[in-house]
Coordinates of C-alpha atoms in Angstrom, one line a residue:
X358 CA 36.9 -69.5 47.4
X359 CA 37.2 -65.6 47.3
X360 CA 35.3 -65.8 43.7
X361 CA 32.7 -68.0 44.5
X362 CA 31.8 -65.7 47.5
X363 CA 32.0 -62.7 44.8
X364 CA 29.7 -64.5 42.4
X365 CA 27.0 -65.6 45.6
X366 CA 27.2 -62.1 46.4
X367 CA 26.5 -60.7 43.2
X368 CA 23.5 -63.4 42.5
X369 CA 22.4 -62.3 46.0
X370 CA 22.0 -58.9 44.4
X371 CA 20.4 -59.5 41.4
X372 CA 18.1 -61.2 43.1
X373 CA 16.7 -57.5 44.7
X374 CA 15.1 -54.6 42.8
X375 CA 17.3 -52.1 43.5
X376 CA 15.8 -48.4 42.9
X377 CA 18.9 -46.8 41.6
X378 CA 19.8 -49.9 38.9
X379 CA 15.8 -50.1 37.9
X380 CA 16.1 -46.1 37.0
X381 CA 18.8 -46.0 35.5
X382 CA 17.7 -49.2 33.0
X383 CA 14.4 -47.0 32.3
X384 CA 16.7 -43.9 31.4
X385 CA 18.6 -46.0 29.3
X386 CA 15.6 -47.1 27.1
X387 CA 14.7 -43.8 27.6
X388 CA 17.4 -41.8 25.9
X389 CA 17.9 -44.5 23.0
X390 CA 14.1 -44.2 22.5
X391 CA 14.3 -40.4 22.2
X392 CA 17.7 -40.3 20.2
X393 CA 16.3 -42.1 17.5
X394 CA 13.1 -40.0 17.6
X395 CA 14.9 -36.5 17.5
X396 CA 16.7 -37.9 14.4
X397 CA 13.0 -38.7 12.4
X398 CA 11.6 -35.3 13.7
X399 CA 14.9 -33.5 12.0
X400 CA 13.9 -35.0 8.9
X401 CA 10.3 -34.4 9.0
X402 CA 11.3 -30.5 9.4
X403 CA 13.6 -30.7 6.4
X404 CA 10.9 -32.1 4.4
X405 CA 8.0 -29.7 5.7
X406 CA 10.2 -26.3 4.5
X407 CA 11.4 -28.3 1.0
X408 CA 7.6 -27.8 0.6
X409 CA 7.5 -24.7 1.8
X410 CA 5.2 -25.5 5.2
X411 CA 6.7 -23.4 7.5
X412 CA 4.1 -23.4 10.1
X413 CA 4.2 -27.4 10.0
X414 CA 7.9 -27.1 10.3
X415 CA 7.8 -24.7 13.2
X416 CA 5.7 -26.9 15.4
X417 CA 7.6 -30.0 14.9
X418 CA 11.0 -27.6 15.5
X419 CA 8.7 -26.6 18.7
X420 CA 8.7 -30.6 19.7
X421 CA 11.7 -31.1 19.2
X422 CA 13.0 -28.5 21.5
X423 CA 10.9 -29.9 24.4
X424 CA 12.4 -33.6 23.3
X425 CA 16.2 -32.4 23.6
X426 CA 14.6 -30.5 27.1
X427 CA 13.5 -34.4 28.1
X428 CA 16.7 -35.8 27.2
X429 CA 19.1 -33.3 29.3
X430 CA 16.8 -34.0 32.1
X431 CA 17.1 -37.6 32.1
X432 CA 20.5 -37.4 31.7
X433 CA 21.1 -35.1 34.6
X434 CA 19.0 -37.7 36.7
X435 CA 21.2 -40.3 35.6
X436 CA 24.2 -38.0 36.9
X437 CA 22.8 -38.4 40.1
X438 CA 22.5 -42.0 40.2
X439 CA 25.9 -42.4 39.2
X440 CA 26.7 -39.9 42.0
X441 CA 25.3 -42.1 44.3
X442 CA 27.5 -45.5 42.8
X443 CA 30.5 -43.4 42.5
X444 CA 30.5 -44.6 38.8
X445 CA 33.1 -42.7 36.7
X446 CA 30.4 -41.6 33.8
X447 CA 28.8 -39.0 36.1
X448 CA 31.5 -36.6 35.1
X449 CA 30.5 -37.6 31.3
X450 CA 26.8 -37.1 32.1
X451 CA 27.7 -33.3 32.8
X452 CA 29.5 -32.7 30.1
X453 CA 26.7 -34.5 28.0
X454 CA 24.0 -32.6 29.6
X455 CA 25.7 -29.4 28.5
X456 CA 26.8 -29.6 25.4
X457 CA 22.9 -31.3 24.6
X458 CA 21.4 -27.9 26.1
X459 CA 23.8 -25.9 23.4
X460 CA 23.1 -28.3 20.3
X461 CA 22.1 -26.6 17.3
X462 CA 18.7 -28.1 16.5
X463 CA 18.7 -26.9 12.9
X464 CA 21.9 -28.6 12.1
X465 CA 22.2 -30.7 9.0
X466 CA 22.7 -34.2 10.4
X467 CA 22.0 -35.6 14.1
X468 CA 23.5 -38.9 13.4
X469 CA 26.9 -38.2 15.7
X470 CA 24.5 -37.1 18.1
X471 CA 22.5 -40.2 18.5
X472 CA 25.2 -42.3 18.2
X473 CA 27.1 -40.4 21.3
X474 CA 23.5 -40.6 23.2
X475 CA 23.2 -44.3 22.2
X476 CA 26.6 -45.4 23.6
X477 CA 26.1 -43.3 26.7
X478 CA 22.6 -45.0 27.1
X479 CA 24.3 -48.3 26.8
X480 CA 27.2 -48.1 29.4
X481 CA 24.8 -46.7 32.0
X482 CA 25.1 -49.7 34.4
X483 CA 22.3 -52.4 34.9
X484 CA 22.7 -55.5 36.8
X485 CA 24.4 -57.3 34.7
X486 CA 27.7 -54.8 34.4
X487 CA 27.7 -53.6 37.7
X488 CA 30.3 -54.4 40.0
X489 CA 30.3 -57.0 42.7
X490 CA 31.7 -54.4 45.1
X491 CA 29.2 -51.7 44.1
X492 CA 25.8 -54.4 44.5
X493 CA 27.1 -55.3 47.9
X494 CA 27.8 -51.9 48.9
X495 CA 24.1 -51.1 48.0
X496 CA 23.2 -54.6 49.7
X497 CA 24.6 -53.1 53.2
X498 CA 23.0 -49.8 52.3
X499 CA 19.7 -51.5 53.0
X500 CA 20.4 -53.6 55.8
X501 CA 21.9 -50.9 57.3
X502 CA 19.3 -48.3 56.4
X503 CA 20.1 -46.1 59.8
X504 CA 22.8 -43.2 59.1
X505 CA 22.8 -41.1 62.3
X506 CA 23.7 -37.5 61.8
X507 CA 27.2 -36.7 62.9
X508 CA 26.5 -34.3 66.0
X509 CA 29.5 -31.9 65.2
X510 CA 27.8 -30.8 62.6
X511 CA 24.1 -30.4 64.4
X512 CA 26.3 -27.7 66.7
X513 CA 27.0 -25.8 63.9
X514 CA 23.5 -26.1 62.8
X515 CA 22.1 -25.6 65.9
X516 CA 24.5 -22.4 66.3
X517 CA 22.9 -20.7 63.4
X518 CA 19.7 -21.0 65.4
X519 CA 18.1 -17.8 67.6
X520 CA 16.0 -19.7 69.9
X521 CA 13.1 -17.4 71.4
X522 CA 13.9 -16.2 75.0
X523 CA 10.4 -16.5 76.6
X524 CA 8.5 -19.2 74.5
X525 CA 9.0 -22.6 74.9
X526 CA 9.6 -24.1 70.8
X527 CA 8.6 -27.3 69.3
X528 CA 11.0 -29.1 67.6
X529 CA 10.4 -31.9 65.5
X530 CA 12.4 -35.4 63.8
X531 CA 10.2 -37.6 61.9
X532 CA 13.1 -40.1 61.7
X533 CA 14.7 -39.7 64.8
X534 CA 16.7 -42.7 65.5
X535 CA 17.8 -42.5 69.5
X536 CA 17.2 -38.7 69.8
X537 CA 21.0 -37.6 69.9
X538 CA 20.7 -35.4 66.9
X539 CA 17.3 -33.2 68.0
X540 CA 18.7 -33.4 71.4
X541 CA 22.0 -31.6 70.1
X542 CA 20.2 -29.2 68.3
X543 CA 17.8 -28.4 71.4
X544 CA 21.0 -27.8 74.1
X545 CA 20.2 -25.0 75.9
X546 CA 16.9 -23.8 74.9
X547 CA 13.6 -23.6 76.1
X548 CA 12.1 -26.2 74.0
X549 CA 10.2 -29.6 73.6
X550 CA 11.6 -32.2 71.2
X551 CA 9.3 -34.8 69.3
X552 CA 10.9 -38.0 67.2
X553 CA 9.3 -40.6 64.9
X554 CA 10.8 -43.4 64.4
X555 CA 10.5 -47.1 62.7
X556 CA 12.8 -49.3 64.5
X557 CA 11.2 -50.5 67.9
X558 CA 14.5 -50.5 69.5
X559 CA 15.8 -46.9 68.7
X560 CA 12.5 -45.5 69.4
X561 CA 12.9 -47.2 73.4
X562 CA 16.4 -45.6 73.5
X563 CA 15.2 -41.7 72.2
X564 CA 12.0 -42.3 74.8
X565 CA 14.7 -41.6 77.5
X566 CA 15.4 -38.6 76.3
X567 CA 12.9 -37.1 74.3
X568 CA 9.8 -35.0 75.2
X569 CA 7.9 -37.4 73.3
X570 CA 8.3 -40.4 70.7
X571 CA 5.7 -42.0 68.1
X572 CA 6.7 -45.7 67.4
X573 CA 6.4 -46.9 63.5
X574 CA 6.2 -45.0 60.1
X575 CA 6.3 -41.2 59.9
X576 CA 3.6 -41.5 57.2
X577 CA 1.3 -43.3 59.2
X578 CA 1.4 -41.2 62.0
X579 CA -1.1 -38.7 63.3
X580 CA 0.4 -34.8 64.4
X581 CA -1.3 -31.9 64.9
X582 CA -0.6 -29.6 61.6
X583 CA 0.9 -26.2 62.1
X584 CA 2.2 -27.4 65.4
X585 CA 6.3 -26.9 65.1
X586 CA 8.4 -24.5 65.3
X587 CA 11.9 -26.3 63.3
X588 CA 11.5 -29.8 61.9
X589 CA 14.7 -31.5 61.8
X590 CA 14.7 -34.1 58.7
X591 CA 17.8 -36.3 57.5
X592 CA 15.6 -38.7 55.8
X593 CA 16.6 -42.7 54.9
X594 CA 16.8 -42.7 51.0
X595 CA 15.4 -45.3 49.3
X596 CA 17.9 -48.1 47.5
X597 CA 15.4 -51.1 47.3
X598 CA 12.4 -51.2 45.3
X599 CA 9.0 -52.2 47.5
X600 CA 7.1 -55.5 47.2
X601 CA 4.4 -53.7 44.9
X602 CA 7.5 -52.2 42.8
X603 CA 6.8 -48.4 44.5
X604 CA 9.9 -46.0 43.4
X605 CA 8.5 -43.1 45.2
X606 CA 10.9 -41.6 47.1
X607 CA 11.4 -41.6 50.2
X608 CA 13.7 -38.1 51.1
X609 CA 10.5 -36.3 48.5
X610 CA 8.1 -37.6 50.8
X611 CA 9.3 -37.1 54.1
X612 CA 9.5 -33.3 52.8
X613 CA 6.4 -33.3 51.7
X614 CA 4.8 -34.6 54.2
X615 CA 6.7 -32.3 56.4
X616 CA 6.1 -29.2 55.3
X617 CA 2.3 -29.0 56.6
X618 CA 3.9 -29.7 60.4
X619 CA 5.7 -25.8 60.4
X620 CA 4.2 -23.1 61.5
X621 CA 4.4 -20.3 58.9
X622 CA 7.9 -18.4 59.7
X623 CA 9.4 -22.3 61.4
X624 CA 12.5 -23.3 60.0
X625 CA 13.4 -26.4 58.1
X626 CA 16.5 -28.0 58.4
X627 CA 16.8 -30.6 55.2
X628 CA 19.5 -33.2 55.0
X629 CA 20.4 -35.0 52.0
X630 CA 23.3 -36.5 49.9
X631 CA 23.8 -33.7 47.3
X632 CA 23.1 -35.4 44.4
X633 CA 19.8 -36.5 45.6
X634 CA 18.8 -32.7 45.4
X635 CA 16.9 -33.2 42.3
X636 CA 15.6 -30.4 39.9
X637 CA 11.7 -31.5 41.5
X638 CA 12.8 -31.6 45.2
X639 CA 14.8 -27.9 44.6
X640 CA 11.7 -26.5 43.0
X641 CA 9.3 -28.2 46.7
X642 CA 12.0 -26.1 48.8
X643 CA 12.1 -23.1 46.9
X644 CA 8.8 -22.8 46.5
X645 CA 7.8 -23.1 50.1
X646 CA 10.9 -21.9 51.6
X647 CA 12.3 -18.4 52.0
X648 CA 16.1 -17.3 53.1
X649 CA 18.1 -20.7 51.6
X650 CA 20.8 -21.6 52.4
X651 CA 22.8 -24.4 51.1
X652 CA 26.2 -25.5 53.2
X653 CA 27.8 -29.1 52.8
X654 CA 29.6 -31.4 55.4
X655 CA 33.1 -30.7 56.2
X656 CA 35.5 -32.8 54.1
X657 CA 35.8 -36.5 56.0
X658 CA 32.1 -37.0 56.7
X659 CA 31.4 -35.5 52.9
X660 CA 33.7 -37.6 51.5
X661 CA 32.1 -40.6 53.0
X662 CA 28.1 -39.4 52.4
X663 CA 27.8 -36.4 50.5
X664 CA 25.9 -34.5 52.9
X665 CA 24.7 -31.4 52.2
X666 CA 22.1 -29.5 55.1
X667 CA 19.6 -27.0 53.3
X668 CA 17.4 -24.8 55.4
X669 CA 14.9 -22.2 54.4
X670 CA 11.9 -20.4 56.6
X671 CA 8.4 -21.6 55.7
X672 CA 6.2 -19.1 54.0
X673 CA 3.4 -19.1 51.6
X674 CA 3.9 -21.2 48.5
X675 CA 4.8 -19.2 46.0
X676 CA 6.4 -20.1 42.4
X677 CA 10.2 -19.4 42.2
X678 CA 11.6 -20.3 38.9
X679 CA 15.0 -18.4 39.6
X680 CA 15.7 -19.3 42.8
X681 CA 14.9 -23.3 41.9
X682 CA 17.2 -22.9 39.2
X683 CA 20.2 -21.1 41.6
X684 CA 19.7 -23.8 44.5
X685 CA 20.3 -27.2 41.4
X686 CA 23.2 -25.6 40.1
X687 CA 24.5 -25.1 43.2
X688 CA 24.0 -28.5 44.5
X689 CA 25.9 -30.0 41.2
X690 CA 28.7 -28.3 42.3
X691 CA 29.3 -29.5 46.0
X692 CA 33.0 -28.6 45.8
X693 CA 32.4 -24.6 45.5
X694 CA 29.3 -25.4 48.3
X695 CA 30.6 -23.5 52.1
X696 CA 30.8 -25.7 54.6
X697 CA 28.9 -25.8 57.6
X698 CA 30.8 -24.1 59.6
X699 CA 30.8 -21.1 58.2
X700 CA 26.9 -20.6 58.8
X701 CA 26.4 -17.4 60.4
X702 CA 25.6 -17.7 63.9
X703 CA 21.9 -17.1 64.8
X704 CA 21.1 -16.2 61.1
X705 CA 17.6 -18.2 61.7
X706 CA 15.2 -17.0 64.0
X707 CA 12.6 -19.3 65.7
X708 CA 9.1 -17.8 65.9
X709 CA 7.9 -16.7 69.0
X710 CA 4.1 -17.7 68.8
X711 CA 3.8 -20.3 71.7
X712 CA 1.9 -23.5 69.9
X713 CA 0.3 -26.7 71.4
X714 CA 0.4 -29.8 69.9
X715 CA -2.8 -31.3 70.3
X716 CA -2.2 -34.4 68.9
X717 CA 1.1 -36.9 68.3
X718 CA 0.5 -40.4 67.6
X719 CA 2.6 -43.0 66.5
X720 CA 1.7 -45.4 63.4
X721 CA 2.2 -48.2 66.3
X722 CA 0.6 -49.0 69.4
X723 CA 2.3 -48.1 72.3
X724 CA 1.4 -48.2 75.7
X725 CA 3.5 -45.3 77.2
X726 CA 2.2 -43.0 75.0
X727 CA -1.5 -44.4 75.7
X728 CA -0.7 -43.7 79.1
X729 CA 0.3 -40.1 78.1
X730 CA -3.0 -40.0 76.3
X731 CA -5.2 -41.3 78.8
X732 CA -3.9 -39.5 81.6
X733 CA -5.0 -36.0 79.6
X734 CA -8.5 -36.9 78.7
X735 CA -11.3 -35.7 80.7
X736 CA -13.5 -38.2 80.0
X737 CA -12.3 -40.1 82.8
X738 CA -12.1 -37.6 84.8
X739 CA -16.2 -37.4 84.1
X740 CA -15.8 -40.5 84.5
X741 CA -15.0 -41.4 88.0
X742 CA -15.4 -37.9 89.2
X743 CA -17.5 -37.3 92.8
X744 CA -20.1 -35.1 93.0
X745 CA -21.3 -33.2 96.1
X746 CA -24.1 -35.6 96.6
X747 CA -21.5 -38.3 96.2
X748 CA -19.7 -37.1 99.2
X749 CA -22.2 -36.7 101.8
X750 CA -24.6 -38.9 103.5
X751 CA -27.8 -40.3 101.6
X752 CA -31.4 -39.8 102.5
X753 CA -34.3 -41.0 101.2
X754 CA -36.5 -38.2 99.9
X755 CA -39.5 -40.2 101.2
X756 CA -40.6 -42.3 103.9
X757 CA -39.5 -46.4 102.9
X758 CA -42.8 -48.8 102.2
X759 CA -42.8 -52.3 104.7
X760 CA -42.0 -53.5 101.1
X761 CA -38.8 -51.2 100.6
X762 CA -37.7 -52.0 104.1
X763 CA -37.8 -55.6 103.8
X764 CA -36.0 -55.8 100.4
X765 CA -32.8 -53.3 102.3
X766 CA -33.1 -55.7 104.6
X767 CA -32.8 -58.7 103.0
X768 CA -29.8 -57.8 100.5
X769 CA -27.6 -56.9 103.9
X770 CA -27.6 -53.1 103.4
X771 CA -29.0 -52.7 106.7
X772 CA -26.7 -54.5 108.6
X773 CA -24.4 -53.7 111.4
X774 CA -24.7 -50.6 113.7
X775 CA -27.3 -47.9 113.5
X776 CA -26.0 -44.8 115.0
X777 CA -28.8 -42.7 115.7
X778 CA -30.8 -41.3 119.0
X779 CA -31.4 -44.9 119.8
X780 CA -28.2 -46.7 118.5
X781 CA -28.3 -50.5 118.1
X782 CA -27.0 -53.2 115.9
X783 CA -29.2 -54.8 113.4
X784 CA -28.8 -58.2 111.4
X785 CA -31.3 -59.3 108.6
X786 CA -31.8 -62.4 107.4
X787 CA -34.1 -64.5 105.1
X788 CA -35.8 -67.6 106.3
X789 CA -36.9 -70.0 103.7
X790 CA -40.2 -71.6 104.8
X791 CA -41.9 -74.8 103.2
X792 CA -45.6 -75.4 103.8
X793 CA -47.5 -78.6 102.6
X794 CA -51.4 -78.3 101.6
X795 CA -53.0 -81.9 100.8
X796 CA -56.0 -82.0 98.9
X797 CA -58.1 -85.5 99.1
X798 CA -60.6 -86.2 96.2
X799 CA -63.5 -88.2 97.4
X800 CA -66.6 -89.9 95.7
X801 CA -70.1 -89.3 96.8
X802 CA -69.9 -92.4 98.6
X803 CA -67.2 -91.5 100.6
X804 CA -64.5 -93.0 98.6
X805 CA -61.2 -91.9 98.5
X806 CA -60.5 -91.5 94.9
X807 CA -56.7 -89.1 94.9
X808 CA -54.9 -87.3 96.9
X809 CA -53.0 -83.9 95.6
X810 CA -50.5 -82.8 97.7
X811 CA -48.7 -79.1 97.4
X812 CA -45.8 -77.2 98.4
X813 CA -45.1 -74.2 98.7
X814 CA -42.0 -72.3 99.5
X815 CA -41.7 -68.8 101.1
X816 CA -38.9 -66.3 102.3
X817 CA -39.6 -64.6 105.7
X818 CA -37.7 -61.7 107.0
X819 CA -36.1 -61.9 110.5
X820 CA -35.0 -58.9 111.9
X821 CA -32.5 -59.0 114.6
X822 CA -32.2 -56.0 116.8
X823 CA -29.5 -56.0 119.6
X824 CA -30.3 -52.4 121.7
X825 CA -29.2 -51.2 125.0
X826 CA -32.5 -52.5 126.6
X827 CA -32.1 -56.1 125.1
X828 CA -32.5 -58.5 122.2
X829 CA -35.3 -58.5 120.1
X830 CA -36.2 -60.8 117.5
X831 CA -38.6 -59.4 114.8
X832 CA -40.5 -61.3 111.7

């Protein structure tokens, strides 16, 4: 019984695309593609200086440097991968990675070297090698998809914070979940605190507590730019592929679309498992981030998600080579990484520029926050709003016509008590009259030949007038 349910779970799993599995079956290809290519390019360089083309031999010695460049990459992005499924060969990846970088690319044969880049190619693993455990692991991963941050370490966060004493900040979550995590970081300041977030129900529960909450995707939302003073991000990371077979990803995009939302000098706080701290997404923080810092998650809760927090002040983008180069190495190490706790308290100061954030929409419809958005526009307000002549009594600027009279009259304006220097109650009405005209069509001796007969219907006014002297009755 227990091996069937292993074998429906594991056909359960083939059955979905899952992003780390399909990348890691491209890298494969990848490197055996390569490997055998570096091996051809070697021999076209021997044979270009037997002829004595150095020149030739230079620029195919130039390729293949870039080639071996290609290849360490992709195997440090399959070290992440296998990170991420706690698969043995990641330590191998390093070492590969390494000892590729220091390989002698005028040496005599590269035959042990493609062979050792074949078989690690091959036993990278795809979905037919991978464990049961590990596809149901990633399985829950996605129905899951919700990790909230652990609020110890949002104090120590928030304690390396120096809110602003006399300007009231904007902080920001563009995946919020219920709010606890902003709302830790915000205790005790002077600030506002804005969430996004997918899931219907969360969003309801961080609407309690929250300045304000967009319901539905972060990327489909609508917030003023330039608007916040910290954005807090620990974004979901992407484990199935989409319907369209997308594998962008979703902790680079939630920074990138971030970053426009600071004001110059805000403060980023960036959550991620460290081995999703890619050589690209190290390069996006460094360039647009000043004063990084890197600290991971004290030992139980990085032992069970690999969290590391890196935070950096917004400032001009900027190349930084060096600094990109300092922040990847130090996320492949997470063991010599400080903790947390040992952030210095108050090392990050907010800016004090008060901002307004003119605009925060949610991707979804929801009527709260119409409410909010109604209740600030002045076109109602233009709308319904009284003017002086509104408020006091109406006069005709000229005398009324019979014709005028007759029509107040009739529609019941003029009903009820007049008060005036002669007061008295009036009642109009409408009389509906029929009159009857016959017409007789005679011959010239008298006959009668037809008879026509007419009617007509008209409306008469009656007027009446109850005043201190009597009744009157006018028409």
């Amino acid at each position: 019984m227990d091996l069937l349910g292993e074998e429906q779970e594991k056909s359960q799993g083939a059955s979905q695309r899952f992003y780390i599995l399909e990348q890691l079956g491209d890298i494969s290809y990848t490197i055996q593609f390569t490997a055998e290519a570096l091996q051809a390019y070697r021999t076209q360089i021997a044979e270009q200086l037997s002829e004595g083309k150095k020149a030739q031999a230079f620029e195919i010695y130039r390729l293949v440097e870039r080639q071996r460049d290609y290849l360490v990459d992709q195997i440090r992005a399959a070290r992440s991968f296998l990170l991420e499924l706690e698969n043995p060969l990641a330590a191998s990846a390093q070492k590969l990675a390494e000892q590729l970088s220091a390989f002698p690319l005028m040496a005599a044969g590269y035959t042990k070297l493609t062979d050792v880049l074949s078989r690690f190619a091959t036993a990278l693993p795809n979905y037919q090698t991978t464990d049961a455990s590990v596809i149901g692991r990633l399985m829950n991963n996605v129905r899951l998809g919700h990790y909230p941050t652990d609020l110890t370490h949002v104090g120590y966060i928030a304690r390396s914070i120096a809110f602003p004493a006399n300007t009231t900040v904007n902080l920001l979550d563009p995946c919020c979940g219920t709010g606890d995590a902003l709302l830790r970081l915000a205790l005790g300041s002077d600030s506002r605190c804005y969430g996004i977030e997918l899931d219907d129900r969360r969003a309801e529960q961080a609407q309690q507590q929250l300045y304000r909450v967009g319901f539905g995707s972060f990327f489909g939302s609508n917030i003023s730019p330039g608007a916040f003073h910290a954005v807090f991000l620990n974004p979901p990371y992407l484990s199935v592929l989409s319907e369209n077979g997308s594998r962008s990803r979703d902790e680079k995009r939630f920074l990138i679309e971030s970053i426009p939302l600071l004001i110059f000098g805000g403060l980023m706080v960036y959550i991620v498992p460290y081995y999703r701290l890619t050589e690209d997404l190290c390069r996006i923080i460094c360039d647009n981030f000043e004063q990084v810092r890197i600290h991971r998650f004290l030992d139980a809760e990085f032992k069970q998600f690999k969290q590391v927090a890196v935070m950096g002040i917004r400032r001009r983008r900027t190349d930084s080579e060096e600094e990109t180069a300092a922040l990847y190495a130090a996320a492949e190490h997470p063991e010599t990484l400080p903790t947390a706790d040992q952030l210095p308290p108050s090392c990050y100061e907010l800016p004090t520029a008060s901002k307004k954030v003119e605009t925060f929409r949610g991707a979804v419809f929801n009527e709260e926050e119409l409410a909010r958005q109604l209740a600030k526009s002045i076109g109602f307000d233009r709308l319904f709003a009284k003017s002086r002549l509104d408020s006091e009594p109406k006069r005709p600027p000229l005398p009324l016509s019979i014709g005028q009279v007759g029509l107040i009259g009739g529609s019941g304006l003029m009903n009820g008590l007049m008060e005036c220097e002669y007061p008295h109650i009036i009642k109009g009405r409408i009389v509906k009259e029929k009159h009857t005209v016959t017409d007789e069509n005679r011959g010239p001796s008298g006959r009668l030949l037809s008879t026509e007969i007419r009617e007509t219907i008209s409306n008469r006014m009656i007027f009446n007038i109850l005043t201190p002297s009597g009744f009157r009755s006018l028409t």
